[in-house]
Short mmCIF file of C-alpha atoms and ligand atoms in Angstrom, two decimals:
data_model
loop_
_atom_site.label_atom_id
_atom_site.label_comp_id
_atom_site.label_asym_id
_atom_site.label_seq_id
_atom_site.Cartn_x
_atom_site.Cartn_y
_atom_site.Cartn_z
CA UNK I 340 118.48 115.00 107.48
CA UNK I 341 118.40 111.07 107.38
CA UNK I 342 115.29 110.55 104.71
CA UNK I 343 113.08 107.43 106.01
CA UNK I 344 112.87 104.54 102.56
CA UNK I 345 108.88 102.88 103.50
CA UNK I 346 109.21 100.36 100.83
CA UNK I 347 105.39 99.75 99.27
CA UNK I 348 104.75 96.58 99.50
CA UNK I 349 101.36 96.63 97.58
CA UNK I 350 102.59 94.98 94.05
CA UNK I 351 104.35 91.38 96.19
CA UNK I 352 100.70 90.59 97.27
CA UNK I 353 99.83 91.06 92.94
CA UNK I 354 101.84 88.79 92.29
CA UNK I 355 100.93 86.43 94.86
CA UNK I 356 96.67 87.18 94.40
CA UNK I 357 97.90 86.32 90.33
CA UNK I 358 97.59 82.81 91.35
CA UNK I 359 95.80 82.85 94.76
CA UNK I 360 98.16 80.91 96.50
CA UNK I 361 100.36 82.38 99.31
CA UNK I 362 103.73 82.74 96.43
CA UNK I 363 105.27 85.37 96.98
CA UNK I 364 105.06 85.41 101.25
CA UNK I 365 103.88 88.93 101.48
CA UNK I 366 104.60 89.33 105.45
CA UNK I 367 108.24 87.16 104.70
CA UNK I 368 108.70 90.07 102.24
CA UNK I 369 107.72 92.83 104.38
CA UNK I 370 110.06 91.37 107.21
CA UNK I 371 112.91 91.66 104.80
CA UNK I 372 112.56 94.49 103.64
CA UNK I 373 113.38 95.76 106.69
CA UNK I 374 116.37 93.21 107.82
CA UNK I 375 117.63 94.80 104.78
CA UNK I 376 117.95 98.16 105.90
CA UNK I 377 114.38 99.59 105.30
CA UNK I 378 112.87 101.70 107.37
CA UNK I 379 109.26 100.93 107.10
CA UNK I 380 106.93 99.23 105.36
CA UNK I 381 103.69 100.94 103.26
CA UNK I 382 100.65 99.01 102.13
CA UNK I 383 97.57 101.21 100.89
CA UNK I 384 94.89 98.41 100.96
CA UNK I 385 91.76 99.18 98.59
CA UNK I 386 88.03 98.24 98.81
CA UNK I 387 88.14 95.31 96.30
CA UNK I 388 91.48 93.81 97.86
CA UNK I 389 93.05 93.40 94.68
CA UNK I 390 96.90 94.01 96.12
CA UNK I 391 96.63 94.25 100.19
CA UNK I 392 94.22 91.97 101.40
CA UNK I 393 92.12 92.42 104.51
CA UNK I 394 93.69 89.64 106.30
CA UNK I 395 97.67 90.78 105.33
CA UNK I 396 96.27 93.86 107.27
CA UNK I 397 96.09 92.38 110.03
CA UNK I 398 98.67 89.77 109.56
CA UNK I 399 101.70 93.07 108.93
CA UNK I 400 99.87 94.57 112.72
CA UNK I 401 100.44 91.31 114.32
CA UNK I 402 104.00 91.64 113.51
CA UNK I 403 105.00 95.61 112.56
CA UNK I 404 104.26 97.30 115.77
CA UNK I 405 106.11 95.54 117.69
CA UNK I 406 109.16 97.18 116.00
CA UNK I 407 110.53 99.85 115.33
CA UNK I 408 109.05 99.33 111.89
CA UNK I 409 107.88 102.66 110.36
CA UNK I 410 103.94 100.91 109.77
CA UNK I 411 102.47 103.42 106.97
CA UNK I 412 98.72 102.43 105.36
CA UNK I 413 97.12 104.33 103.27
CA UNK I 414 94.00 104.91 101.91
CA UNK I 415 90.50 106.59 101.02
CA UNK I 416 89.35 107.49 104.42
CA UNK I 417 85.84 105.62 104.05
CA UNK I 418 84.72 104.30 107.50
CA UNK I 419 85.62 100.87 107.02
CA UNK I 420 88.93 102.14 106.19
CA UNK I 421 89.50 103.68 108.74
CA UNK I 422 88.16 101.11 111.23
CA UNK I 423 90.31 98.76 109.74
CA UNK I 424 93.67 101.40 109.56
CA UNK I 425 93.28 102.39 113.20
CA UNK I 426 93.27 98.78 114.42
CA UNK I 427 96.00 97.99 112.81
CA UNK I 428 97.66 100.59 115.48
CA UNK I 429 100.17 101.51 112.17
CA UNK I 430 103.07 104.57 112.65
CA UNK I 431 100.80 106.42 110.55
CA UNK I 432 98.15 106.48 108.31
CA UNK I 433 98.13 108.17 104.92
CA UNK I 434 94.89 109.68 103.76
CA UNK I 435 94.75 109.81 99.72
CA UNK I 436 91.66 110.69 97.63
CA UNK I 437 91.22 108.08 95.63
CA UNK I 438 87.59 107.00 94.93
CA UNK I 439 87.41 102.63 95.29
CA UNK I 440 88.38 102.02 91.65
CA UNK I 441 90.69 103.80 90.49
CA UNK I 442 94.04 102.22 89.24
CA UNK I 443 96.49 104.40 91.34
CA UNK I 444 97.02 107.49 93.11
CA UNK I 445 97.23 110.77 91.36
CA UNK I 446 96.60 113.60 92.73
CA UNK I 447 96.39 115.02 96.35
CA UNK I 448 93.77 116.10 98.31
CA UNK I 449 91.92 120.10 97.96
CA UNK I 450 91.96 120.78 101.79
CA UNK I 451 89.50 123.52 100.94
CA UNK I 452 86.99 121.63 99.81
CA UNK I 453 86.94 118.84 101.86
CA UNK I 454 88.41 120.94 104.80
CA UNK I 455 85.42 119.82 107.32
CA UNK I 456 86.16 115.96 106.31
CA UNK I 457 89.21 115.87 106.52
CA UNK I 458 89.49 117.60 110.31
CA UNK I 459 87.16 114.90 111.55
CA UNK I 460 89.14 112.10 110.19
CA UNK I 461 91.98 113.65 111.34
CA UNK I 462 91.53 114.44 114.89
CA UNK I 463 89.76 110.36 114.83
CA UNK I 464 93.08 109.30 114.24
CA UNK I 465 94.94 111.28 116.15
CA UNK I 466 93.09 110.32 119.47
CA UNK I 467 94.92 107.25 118.33
CA UNK I 468 98.22 107.98 118.77
CA UNK I 469 98.80 107.95 115.43
CA UNK I 470 100.53 110.31 112.70
CA UNK I 471 98.23 111.73 110.10
CA UNK I 472 99.63 112.24 106.76
CA UNK I 473 97.77 114.25 103.69
CA UNK I 474 98.71 113.01 100.16
CA UNK I 475 99.08 116.62 98.58
CA UNK I 476 100.26 118.62 95.36
CA UNK I 477 102.37 121.20 95.52
CA UNK I 478 99.50 123.82 95.82
CA UNK I 479 100.32 126.53 98.84
CA UNK I 480 96.84 126.98 100.04
CA UNK I 481 96.24 123.11 100.25
CA UNK I 482 99.61 122.62 102.44
CA UNK I 483 98.26 125.66 104.34
CA UNK I 484 94.97 123.80 105.24
CA UNK I 485 96.89 121.01 105.93
CA UNK I 486 98.75 122.65 108.63
CA UNK I 487 95.37 124.10 109.74
CA UNK I 488 94.02 120.91 110.18
CA UNK I 489 96.54 120.09 112.19
CA UNK I 490 97.80 117.13 110.07
CA UNK I 491 101.27 115.86 110.93
CA UNK I 492 102.40 115.67 108.09
CA UNK I 493 101.78 115.71 103.82
CA UNK I 494 103.20 113.45 101.12
CA UNK I 495 103.72 114.80 98.11
CA UNK I 496 102.41 112.90 94.91
CA UNK I 497 105.51 113.18 92.67
CA UNK I 498 103.89 112.08 89.59
CA UNK I 499 104.31 115.38 87.95
CA UNK I 500 107.99 115.19 89.04
CA UNK I 501 108.68 111.95 87.77
CA UNK I 502 107.54 113.08 84.83
CA UNK I 503 108.70 115.80 84.15
CA UNK I 504 112.44 114.41 85.43
CA UNK I 505 114.31 113.16 82.52
CA UNK I 506 113.92 116.04 80.41
CA UNK I 507 113.86 118.65 82.70
CA UNK I 508 115.54 118.05 86.10
CA UNK I 509 115.79 122.05 87.35
CA UNK I 510 111.82 122.45 86.19
CA UNK I 511 110.39 119.18 87.66
CA UNK I 512 111.49 119.91 90.53
CA UNK I 513 110.76 123.98 90.92
CA UNK I 514 107.38 123.82 92.76
CA UNK I 515 108.38 121.08 95.24
CA UNK I 516 111.26 122.71 96.71
CA UNK I 517 108.96 126.01 96.58
CA UNK I 518 106.25 123.82 98.67
CA UNK I 519 108.75 122.31 100.64
CA UNK I 520 110.33 125.81 101.54
CA UNK I 521 106.56 126.97 102.78
CA UNK I 522 106.06 123.71 104.54
CA UNK I 523 108.88 123.91 106.88
CA UNK I 524 108.50 127.65 107.23
CA UNK I 525 104.51 126.61 108.84
CA UNK I 526 105.87 123.78 110.57
CA UNK I 527 104.54 121.03 108.34
CA UNK I 528 106.61 117.46 107.93
CA UNK I 529 106.93 116.78 104.25
CA UNK I 530 106.95 112.95 103.10
CA UNK I 531 106.59 112.21 99.29
CA UNK I 532 106.15 109.07 96.85
CA UNK I 533 104.62 108.21 93.13
CA UNK I 534 106.80 107.11 90.63
CA UNK I 535 110.35 107.82 92.64
CA UNK I 536 113.06 105.64 91.46
CA UNK I 537 117.00 104.86 91.17
CA UNK I 538 116.72 107.53 88.74
CA UNK I 539 115.11 110.58 90.01
CA UNK I 540 115.47 109.53 93.68
CA UNK I 541 118.72 111.18 94.93
CA UNK I 542 118.08 115.21 92.70
CA UNK I 543 114.67 114.76 94.74
CA UNK I 544 116.51 113.89 98.04
CA UNK I 545 119.01 116.55 97.65
CA UNK I 546 116.57 119.75 96.53
CA UNK I 547 114.31 119.13 99.06
CA UNK I 548 114.68 120.25 102.22
CA UNK I 549 114.07 117.87 105.56
CA UNK I 550 112.14 115.14 103.29
CA UNK I 551 111.55 112.43 106.69
CA UNK I 552 110.05 109.41 103.98
CA UNK I 553 109.79 108.83 101.14
CA UNK I 554 107.51 105.89 100.10
CA UNK I 555 108.12 103.92 96.91
CA UNK I 556 106.43 100.56 95.02
CA UNK I 557 106.30 100.56 91.63
CA UNK I 558 109.88 100.67 90.65
CA UNK I 559 111.41 99.54 94.03
CA UNK I 560 109.52 96.48 93.35
CA UNK I 561 110.48 95.98 89.89
CA UNK I 562 113.83 96.20 90.31
CA UNK I 563 114.09 93.55 92.53
CA UNK I 564 113.35 90.95 89.59
CA UNK I 565 116.90 92.39 87.77
CA UNK I 566 118.62 92.82 91.26
CA UNK I 567 117.24 91.12 94.46
CA UNK I 568 115.77 92.53 97.11
CA UNK I 569 119.10 93.43 99.27
CA UNK I 570 120.80 95.14 96.54
CA UNK I 571 117.82 96.80 95.52
CA UNK I 572 117.18 98.34 98.83
CA UNK I 573 120.80 99.42 99.34
CA UNK I 574 120.96 100.63 96.04
CA UNK I 575 118.03 102.92 96.88
CA UNK I 576 119.01 103.67 100.29
CA UNK I 577 122.55 104.73 98.98
CA UNK I 578 120.34 107.55 96.35
CA UNK I 579 119.00 108.85 100.07
CA UNK I 580 122.88 109.77 101.18
CA UNK I 581 123.76 113.03 101.43
N1 LIG U 1887 102.17 107.05 98.22
C1 LIG U 1887 100.69 106.96 97.89
C2 LIG U 1887 99.99 107.69 98.58
C3 LIG U 1887 100.46 106.23 96.46
O1 LIG U 1887 99.11 106.14 96.42
C4 LIG U 1887 102.10 104.97 96.35
C5 LIG U 1887 101.07 104.01 95.45
O2 LIG U 1887 100.20 102.91 95.70
C6 LIG U 1887 102.51 105.88 96.41
C7 LIG U 1887 103.36 106.38 97.12
C8 LIG U 1887 103.95 104.60 96.07
O3 LIG U 1887 103.91 104.72 94.52
P1 LIG U 1887 105.13 104.60 93.68
O4 LIG U 1887 104.61 102.63 93.31
O5 LIG U 1887 104.71 104.68 92.20
O6 LIG U 1887 106.45 104.21 93.59
#
């Protein structure tokens, strides 16, 4: 099973926004990720535009739906987000339960309490032939409800895994393996993301059957400072082999 690497480029926009100009060029960076072998680009536009701006969403939308590059837009499904994301015609929209000003996503959906809300949102997105993934923890009931909601995929929030991994990899992966086995049994696709890195990615990939896609931002962009973009992408792709 080939696992796709989707590069989350939020941090590139954060650096650009620090000076208010156009350096580094977010669109060029995204195109270069693809040129160097990444399979996809992920962005997470937030209402305050603190990293990816609404203009970035449009610029990327002019480029990526034309190519084979997976274009994944993440975010909380407000009306404004949904309009922007659907208009951009990405391959996938990942729904995240973040309040607007949270620093970064740090937990998944409760698909039981938000069932009716998510049902409408998912139907709306899928009516535009766009795949839907739900950011989720490893709770089996939440995964079962994601399937009932007809979500195409779930994205495991891997923050807990990453935190525990250095001390006890087997313990860190335990709940994810159980959840992945269940997801495979009921037929819902598996993505993963958050705090994945060169240190913890290979073990995660080796333990999770049918892992379709990982989206990685913070660690990968940080590694680029030392290794450069082309090398860094190759290093992450190697971690996904085998
Ligand atoms: N997946 C989701 C839903 C996210 O919100 C983020 C962070 O924007 C990521 C994956 C990537 O996490 P990280 O930047 O830690 O690699």
